[in-house]
């Protein structure tokens, strides 16, 4: 089955710096890759996603890149702010019935001002 | 606010007991997914229902079961509870099933088994 590895497990940056979180997946049939942000005491919140027919997607300060050949995808956050501090999860999904999201272990991002 | 609601927010119970967690999906969403989040296992998919029918099964124990009702709300039943069942349980919903649909998560139910 699918396996998703996420790195780093913790990341500390200064306000205004960029943050990059990387994930690799094992199943080449995966074609949907969402990113979730989870704040303390809350459920995961979908922040951006990318499908396999796209190499890059951007939404304001966040962007996701996908390299299907290497089977890895990354989340980029620019101009980080203290409110970006949270746990970020990547996930992968195979586009067929009977499948679900497989999550990475998460990255705790701390942005200090 | 994702539009997915879950009750109760917290649940404290004893080993051997049975509990029911409830989830109401976003308006119009037909698919409901249940996930378990623990410190050692991370976020793990348990089971999915689509329009009342079971569609996919993940790492769900035999002591756990779920159903989706005609009004599309779903319940996750956990029985013969063990200490290791203590975790956050999330429900997510999406409009359809199978295809890469966005899943929106509820706020979760924190289960503590003493």
PDB file of C-alpha atoms in Angstrom, chain A residues 24-113:
ATOM      1  CA  UNK A  24       7.801  11.412  -0.539  1.00  0.00           C
ATOM      2  CA  UNK A  25       5.298   8.745  -1.498  1.00  0.00           C
ATOM      3  CA  UNK A  26       5.716   5.174  -2.594  1.00  0.00           C
ATOM      4  CA  UNK A  27       2.803   4.339  -4.888  1.00  0.00           C
ATOM      5  CA  UNK A  28       3.152   5.759  -8.388  1.00  0.00           C
ATOM      6  CA  UNK A  29      -0.637   5.419  -8.789  1.00  0.00           C
ATOM      7  CA  UNK A  30      -1.174   8.265  -6.298  1.00  0.00           C
ATOM      8  CA  UNK A  31      -2.454  11.354  -8.043  1.00  0.00           C
ATOM      9  CA  UNK A  32      -3.853  13.670  -5.385  1.00  0.00           C
ATOM     10  CA  UNK A  33      -1.682  15.426  -2.801  1.00  0.00           C
ATOM     11  CA  UNK A  34      -3.294  17.725  -0.229  1.00  0.00           C
ATOM     12  CA  UNK A  35      -1.658  19.638   2.610  1.00  0.00           C
ATOM     13  CA  UNK A  36      -3.369  20.214   5.937  1.00  0.00           C
ATOM     14  CA  UNK A  37      -2.629  22.627   8.767  1.00  0.00           C
ATOM     15  CA  UNK A  38      -3.624  21.595  12.279  1.00  0.00           C
ATOM     16  CA  UNK A  39      -3.681  24.067  15.133  1.00  0.00           C
ATOM     17  CA  UNK A  40      -3.806  22.978  18.732  1.00  0.00           C
ATOM     18  CA  UNK A  41      -7.205  21.595  19.684  1.00  0.00           C
ATOM     19  CA  UNK A  42      -8.580  21.792  16.144  1.00  0.00           C
ATOM     20  CA  UNK A  43      -9.137  19.498  13.221  1.00  0.00           C
ATOM     21  CA  UNK A  44      -6.858  19.455  10.159  1.00  0.00           C
ATOM     22  CA  UNK A  45      -7.617  22.313   7.773  1.00  0.00           C
ATOM     23  CA  UNK A  46      -7.041  21.887   4.046  1.00  0.00           C
ATOM     24  CA  UNK A  47      -4.706  24.687   2.913  1.00  0.00           C
ATOM     25  CA  UNK A  48      -3.686  23.654  -0.586  1.00  0.00           C
ATOM     26  CA  UNK A  49      -3.712  20.600  -2.820  1.00  0.00           C
ATOM     27  CA  UNK A  50      -2.234  19.501  -6.112  1.00  0.00           C
ATOM     28  CA  UNK A  51      -3.181  16.877  -8.647  1.00  0.00           C
ATOM     29  CA  UNK A  52      -0.784  14.826 -10.714  1.00  0.00           C
ATOM     30  CA  UNK A  53      -1.398  16.692 -13.943  1.00  0.00           C
ATOM     31  CA  UNK A  54       0.047  19.873 -12.406  1.00  0.00           C
ATOM     32  CA  UNK A  55       3.654  20.529 -11.370  1.00  0.00           C
ATOM     33  CA  UNK A  56       3.128  23.581  -9.188  1.00  0.00           C
ATOM     34  CA  UNK A  57       0.286  25.453  -7.557  1.00  0.00           C
ATOM     35  CA  UNK A  58       0.374  28.708  -5.648  1.00  0.00           C
ATOM     36  CA  UNK A  59      -2.061  30.455  -3.320  1.00  0.00           C
ATOM     37  CA  UNK A  60      -0.767  33.736  -1.925  1.00  0.00           C
ATOM     38  CA  UNK A  61       2.115  32.867   0.441  1.00  0.00           C
ATOM     39  CA  UNK A  62       1.876  29.113   0.052  1.00  0.00           C
ATOM     40  CA  UNK A  63       2.868  26.949  -2.868  1.00  0.00           C
ATOM     41  CA  UNK A  64       3.124  23.253  -3.541  1.00  0.00           C
ATOM     42  CA  UNK A  65       5.382  21.544  -6.055  1.00  0.00           C
ATOM     43  CA  UNK A  66       5.110  17.988  -7.323  1.00  0.00           C
ATOM     44  CA  UNK A  67       7.747  15.816  -8.966  1.00  0.00           C
ATOM     45  CA  UNK A  68       6.017  12.650 -10.138  1.00  0.00           C
ATOM     46  CA  UNK A  69       9.192  11.087 -11.479  1.00  0.00           C
ATOM     47  CA  UNK A  70      10.920  11.341  -8.118  1.00  0.00           C
ATOM     48  CA  UNK A  71       7.653  10.776  -6.218  1.00  0.00           C
ATOM     49  CA  UNK A  72       8.002  13.752  -3.968  1.00  0.00           C
ATOM     50  CA  UNK A  73       6.092  16.921  -3.279  1.00  0.00           C
ATOM     51  CA  UNK A  74       6.837  19.962  -1.157  1.00  0.00           C
ATOM     52  CA  UNK A  75       5.065  22.768   0.659  1.00  0.00           C
ATOM     53  CA  UNK A  76       6.620  26.213   0.515  1.00  0.00           C
ATOM     54  CA  UNK A  77       5.528  29.021   2.823  1.00  0.00           C
ATOM     55  CA  UNK A  78       7.029  32.438   2.170  1.00  0.00           C
ATOM     56  CA  UNK A  79       7.121  35.474   4.465  1.00  0.00           C
ATOM     57  CA  UNK A  80       6.179  33.347   7.446  1.00  0.00           C
ATOM     58  CA  UNK A  81       4.133  34.872  10.246  1.00  0.00           C
ATOM     59  CA  UNK A  82       3.616  33.733  13.860  1.00  0.00           C
ATOM     60  CA  UNK A  83       0.101  32.581  12.960  1.00  0.00           C
ATOM     61  CA  UNK A  84       1.641  30.055  10.555  1.00  0.00           C
ATOM     62  CA  UNK A  85       2.852  28.137  13.625  1.00  0.00           C
ATOM     63  CA  UNK A  86       1.045  24.789  13.581  1.00  0.00           C
ATOM     64  CA  UNK A  87       1.470  21.137  12.612  1.00  0.00           C
ATOM     65  CA  UNK A  88       1.431  20.548   8.865  1.00  0.00           C
ATOM     66  CA  UNK A  89       0.510  17.223   7.302  1.00  0.00           C
ATOM     67  CA  UNK A  90       1.004  16.060   3.757  1.00  0.00           C
ATOM     68  CA  UNK A  91      -1.109  13.271   2.302  1.00  0.00           C
ATOM     69  CA  UNK A  92      -1.426  11.194  -0.838  1.00  0.00           C
ATOM     70  CA  UNK A  93      -4.361   9.416  -2.417  1.00  0.00           C
ATOM     71  CA  UNK A  94      -4.864   6.996  -5.261  1.00  0.00           C
ATOM     72  CA  UNK A  95      -7.696   7.945  -7.530  1.00  0.00           C
ATOM     73  CA  UNK A  96      -9.784   4.835  -7.370  1.00  0.00           C
ATOM     74  CA  UNK A  97     -12.769   3.635  -5.410  1.00  0.00           C
ATOM     75  CA  UNK A  98     -12.035   2.150  -2.055  1.00  0.00           C
ATOM     76  CA  UNK A  99      -9.046   4.313  -1.236  1.00  0.00           C
ATOM     77  CA  UNK A 100      -8.460   7.139   1.206  1.00  0.00           C
ATOM     78  CA  UNK A 101      -5.852   9.684   2.204  1.00  0.00           C
ATOM     79  CA  UNK A 102      -2.564   8.364   3.564  1.00  0.00           C
ATOM     80  CA  UNK A 103      -0.914  10.952   5.794  1.00  0.00           C
ATOM     81  CA  UNK A 104       2.662  11.774   6.633  1.00  0.00           C
ATOM     82  CA  UNK A 105       3.636  11.998  10.304  1.00  0.00           C
ATOM     83  CA  UNK A 106       3.474  15.776  10.393  1.00  0.00           C
ATOM     84  CA  UNK A 107       5.840  18.735  10.747  1.00  0.00           C
ATOM     85  CA  UNK A 108       5.622  21.101  13.699  1.00  0.00           C
ATOM     86  CA  UNK A 109       6.400  24.587  12.376  1.00  0.00           C
ATOM     87  CA  UNK A 110       7.334  27.303  14.853  1.00  0.00           C
ATOM     88  CA  UNK A 111       7.609  30.880  13.647  1.00  0.00           C
ATOM     89  CA  UNK A 112       9.212  33.239  16.120  1.00  0.00           C
ATOM     90  CA  UNK A 113       8.849  37.006  15.948  1.00  0.00           C
TER      91      UNK A 113
END
